Short mmCIF file of C-alpha atoms in Angstrom, two decimals:
data_model
loop_
_atom_site.label_atom_id
_atom_site.label_comp_id
_atom_site.label_asym_id
_atom_site.label_seq_id
_atom_site.Cartn_x
_atom_site.Cartn_y
_atom_site.Cartn_z
CA UNK A 1 0.18 -0.09 0.17
CA UNK A 2 1.46 3.40 -1.03
CA UNK A 3 1.69 6.02 1.89
CA UNK A 4 1.38 9.35 0.64
CA UNK A 5 5.27 11.42 0.97
CA UNK A 6 5.63 13.04 4.39
CA UNK A 7 4.52 17.21 4.19
CA UNK A 8 6.78 18.99 6.56
CA UNK A 9 4.67 20.86 9.39
CA UNK A 10 4.03 24.19 8.95
CA UNK A 11 5.73 26.61 12.00
CA UNK A 12 3.76 27.18 14.40
CA UNK A 13 3.31 30.57 15.97
CA UNK A 14 4.91 30.69 19.45
CA UNK A 15 3.59 32.00 22.58
CA UNK A 16 5.15 35.54 21.29
CA UNK A 17 4.11 35.06 17.70
CA UNK A 18 1.06 37.39 18.18
CA UNK A 19 2.36 39.82 20.62
CA UNK A 20 5.72 41.50 20.43
CA UNK A 21 8.25 40.38 23.39
CA UNK A 22 7.88 42.45 26.70
CA UNK A 23 10.33 45.19 26.97
CA UNK A 24 12.68 45.69 30.08
CA UNK A 25 11.49 48.39 32.24
CA UNK A 26 12.82 52.28 31.65
CA UNK A 27 14.04 54.26 34.76
CA UNK A 28 11.52 56.89 35.62
CA UNK A 29 12.52 59.94 33.94
CA UNK A 30 13.97 63.27 36.41
CA UNK A 31 11.53 66.19 36.94
CA UNK A 32 11.74 68.86 34.77
CA UNK A 33 13.39 72.18 36.34
CA UNK A 34 11.79 75.00 35.39
CA UNK A 35 13.86 78.44 35.25
CA UNK A 36 13.15 81.62 37.92
CA UNK A 37 11.58 84.07 36.00
CA UNK A 38 12.62 87.83 36.54
CA UNK A 39 10.50 88.69 39.10
CA UNK A 40 11.61 86.13 41.49
CA UNK A 41 15.09 86.99 40.49
CA UNK A 42 14.31 91.05 41.28
CA UNK A 43 12.87 89.94 44.50
CA UNK A 44 15.59 87.51 45.84
CA UNK A 45 18.08 90.25 45.23
CA UNK A 46 16.29 92.83 46.94
CA UNK A 47 15.32 90.52 49.69
CA UNK A 48 19.44 90.05 49.98
CA UNK A 49 19.90 93.75 50.27
CA UNK A 50 17.53 94.40 52.97
CA UNK A 51 18.65 91.54 54.75
CA UNK A 52 22.29 92.89 54.80
CA UNK A 53 21.28 96.37 55.41
CA UNK A 54 19.57 95.12 58.53
CA UNK A 55 22.36 93.13 59.62
CA UNK A 56 25.07 95.98 59.33
CA UNK A 57 22.48 98.10 61.34
CA UNK A 58 22.07 95.49 64.22
CA UNK A 59 26.29 95.10 64.49
CA UNK A 60 26.60 98.84 64.46
CA UNK A 61 24.17 99.16 67.58
CA UNK A 62 25.65 96.25 69.42
CA UNK A 63 29.50 98.34 68.94
CA UNK A 64 28.10 101.79 69.69
CA UNK A 65 25.25 100.69 72.90
CA UNK A 66 27.96 100.42 75.40
CA UNK A 67 29.54 103.69 74.73
CA UNK A 68 26.03 105.45 74.11
CA UNK A 69 23.86 104.18 76.89
CA UNK A 70 26.05 104.81 79.58
CA UNK A 71 29.33 104.67 81.44
CA UNK A 72 31.45 101.66 81.17
CA UNK A 73 31.58 99.24 83.82
CA UNK A 74 34.86 99.91 85.98
CA UNK A 75 34.63 103.38 85.24
CA UNK A 76 33.57 106.21 88.07
CA UNK A 77 30.67 107.96 87.59
CA UNK A 78 31.63 111.73 86.33
CA UNK A 79 29.14 114.31 86.58
CA UNK A 80 27.83 116.97 84.40
CA UNK A 81 30.64 119.32 84.76
CA UNK A 82 33.11 116.56 83.54
CA UNK A 83 34.70 116.03 86.68
CA UNK A 84 34.87 113.00 89.00
CA UNK A 85 32.88 112.97 92.12
CA UNK A 86 35.12 113.54 94.94
CA UNK A 87 35.23 112.27 98.75
CA UNK A 88 33.27 114.60 101.23
CA UNK A 89 36.34 117.20 102.66
CA UNK A 90 38.31 117.00 99.82
CA UNK A 91 37.09 119.66 97.87
CA UNK A 92 39.37 122.87 97.55
CA UNK A 93 37.96 126.56 97.48
CA UNK A 94 37.57 127.97 94.26
CA UNK A 95 40.71 129.90 93.95
CA UNK A 96 40.23 133.84 92.88
CA UNK A 97 41.34 135.17 89.62
CA UNK A 98 44.63 136.89 89.84
CA UNK A 99 44.51 140.69 89.07
CA UNK A 100 47.11 143.12 88.25
CA UNK A 101 47.12 146.60 89.31
CA UNK A 102 46.03 148.95 86.82
CA UNK A 103 48.98 151.09 85.22
CA UNK A 104 48.91 154.56 85.12
CA UNK A 105 49.83 156.05 81.82
CA UNK A 106 53.33 157.85 82.09
CA UNK A 107 53.53 161.31 80.10
CA UNK A 108 53.98 160.82 76.43
CA UNK A 109 56.43 162.49 74.77
CA UNK A 110 55.02 165.09 72.50
CA UNK A 111 56.09 165.08 68.89
CA UNK A 112 56.46 168.45 67.21
CA UNK A 113 54.50 169.09 64.48
CA UNK A 114 56.76 169.24 61.12
CA UNK A 115 54.99 172.32 60.24
CA UNK A 116 53.16 175.44 61.43
CA UNK A 117 49.73 176.82 60.16
CA UNK A 118 48.04 180.19 60.74
CA UNK A 119 45.76 181.90 58.80
CA UNK A 120 43.94 185.70 58.82
CA UNK A 121 41.45 187.01 56.85
CA UNK A 122 42.04 189.52 54.04
CA UNK A 123 40.53 191.32 51.52
CA UNK A 124 40.49 190.54 47.77
CA UNK A 125 42.62 192.03 45.39
CA UNK A 126 42.51 190.90 41.77
CA UNK A 127 45.06 190.00 39.49
CA UNK A 128 45.28 190.59 35.94
CA UNK A 129 43.86 187.24 35.89
CA UNK A 130 40.67 188.19 37.44
CA UNK A 131 37.13 187.41 35.78
CA UNK A 132 35.50 189.67 37.14
CA UNK A 133 33.58 187.33 39.63
CA UNK A 134 33.54 187.26 43.57
CA UNK A 135 36.15 185.83 45.44
CA UNK A 136 37.32 185.39 49.20
CA UNK A 137 41.00 185.66 50.17
CA UNK A 138 43.11 184.45 53.60
CA UNK A 139 46.64 185.28 54.27
CA UNK A 140 48.35 182.14 55.48
CA UNK A 141 51.65 181.72 57.50
CA UNK A 142 53.43 178.08 57.08
CA UNK A 143 56.70 177.54 58.93
CA UNK A 144 58.82 174.62 58.58
CA UNK A 145 59.68 173.14 61.66
CA UNK A 146 60.83 169.38 60.34
CA UNK A 147 64.43 168.37 59.41
CA UNK A 148 63.56 167.88 55.67
CA UNK A 149 62.32 169.97 52.73
CA UNK A 150 58.60 170.75 53.14
CA UNK A 151 57.08 171.57 49.87
CA UNK A 152 53.98 174.39 49.49
CA UNK A 153 51.61 174.64 46.57
CA UNK A 154 48.36 176.90 46.28
CA UNK A 155 46.44 173.62 45.41
CA UNK A 156 47.66 172.09 48.80
CA UNK A 157 45.48 174.57 50.69
CA UNK A 158 41.56 174.53 50.96
CA UNK A 159 38.84 176.89 52.72
CA UNK A 160 35.92 175.85 54.66
CA UNK A 161 33.39 178.49 55.65
CA UNK A 162 31.14 178.60 58.46
CA UNK A 163 28.18 176.61 57.02
CA UNK A 164 30.49 173.87 56.48
CA UNK A 165 30.90 174.65 52.82
CA UNK A 166 34.54 173.78 51.42
CA UNK A 167 36.13 175.54 48.58
CA UNK A 168 39.09 174.82 46.53
CA UNK A 169 41.81 177.11 45.46
CA UNK A 170 41.42 179.56 42.33
CA UNK A 171 44.58 179.99 40.74
CA UNK A 172 45.79 183.32 39.87
CA UNK A 173 42.80 185.09 40.97
CA UNK A 174 44.42 187.41 43.64
CA UNK A 175 47.82 189.25 43.22
CA UNK A 176 49.03 188.06 46.37
CA UNK A 177 48.80 184.14 45.77
CA UNK A 178 50.92 182.27 47.92
CA UNK A 179 54.29 181.03 45.49
CA UNK A 180 54.72 177.44 45.26
CA UNK A 181 58.26 176.65 46.70
CA UNK A 182 59.93 174.02 48.82
CA UNK A 183 60.91 175.38 52.21
CA UNK A 184 63.96 174.23 53.85
CA UNK A 185 64.15 172.93 57.58
CA UNK A 186 63.38 176.22 59.80
CA UNK A 187 61.84 178.58 56.90
CA UNK A 188 58.72 179.97 56.35
CA UNK A 189 56.34 181.27 53.79
CA UNK A 190 53.52 184.01 53.55
CA UNK A 191 50.89 184.42 50.76
CA UNK A 192 47.05 184.24 49.88
CA UNK A 193 44.99 181.23 49.28
CA UNK A 194 41.39 182.07 47.43
CA UNK A 195 38.20 180.69 47.14
CA UNK A 196 35.47 181.20 44.65
CA UNK A 197 32.44 183.21 46.06
CA UNK A 198 31.64 185.84 48.83
CA UNK A 199 31.71 183.90 52.44
CA UNK A 200 32.86 184.13 55.80
CA UNK A 201 35.96 181.49 55.81
CA UNK A 202 35.88 179.55 59.01
CA UNK A 203 39.50 177.42 58.91
CA UNK A 204 42.17 176.70 55.93
CA UNK A 205 43.36 172.94 55.67
CA UNK A 206 46.74 172.47 54.44
CA UNK A 207 47.59 168.29 53.14
CA UNK A 208 51.34 167.83 52.16
CA UNK A 209 51.99 166.56 48.25
CA UNK A 210 47.46 166.47 48.41
CA UNK A 211 48.34 162.80 49.99
CA UNK A 212 49.63 163.77 53.54
CA UNK A 213 47.91 164.23 56.83
CA UNK A 214 45.82 167.40 56.44
CA UNK A 215 46.54 170.07 59.31
CA UNK A 216 44.08 172.82 60.10
CA UNK A 217 44.11 176.66 61.21
CA UNK A 218 41.63 178.45 62.71
CA UNK A 219 40.77 181.92 60.26
CA UNK A 220 40.90 184.74 62.45
#
């Protein structure tokens, strides 16, 4: 009896033929870290600055607290006047201030004036340069009492009237006008000084070189 030829058996799917084999377990993923926002960064920075200032203030208060609150330990109490309190009986009476007797001023040696000046009212005598106006003249005498030459010029004189008005010299109006000279020690000079207008002269003023010390003489 003839048997049919042997047919190979078709491959049967295994247990995993229909499903993929199981994968090994995966490690858990780390949580995702999110960056800080700009507002959070600013808040943290400000907080750090404020905290630092507070810390500095506390340290300064601790350092100065010992001297500002009162005297330190171990030092004697000092009164408001700054002196330490003394034991009873140790106080000394206050010393009286020393005074020196006043010295009486002695006689000072009078320094002689470098020159003397006298003045006397006189009538105005018009010169050839007279312009027809009214003028007042005074005769003056000046004496050099110094050991140096003394310059004299009509412009060095001025007249003051009884009301306080000042009159400068008018040149060439009176024929007896005082000369412009240099007096040697001991010499003297007499001449006329003239002011414009009719007035009552009270005194004459002479200023050597226009910048020296003025000297007055009453008009007699």
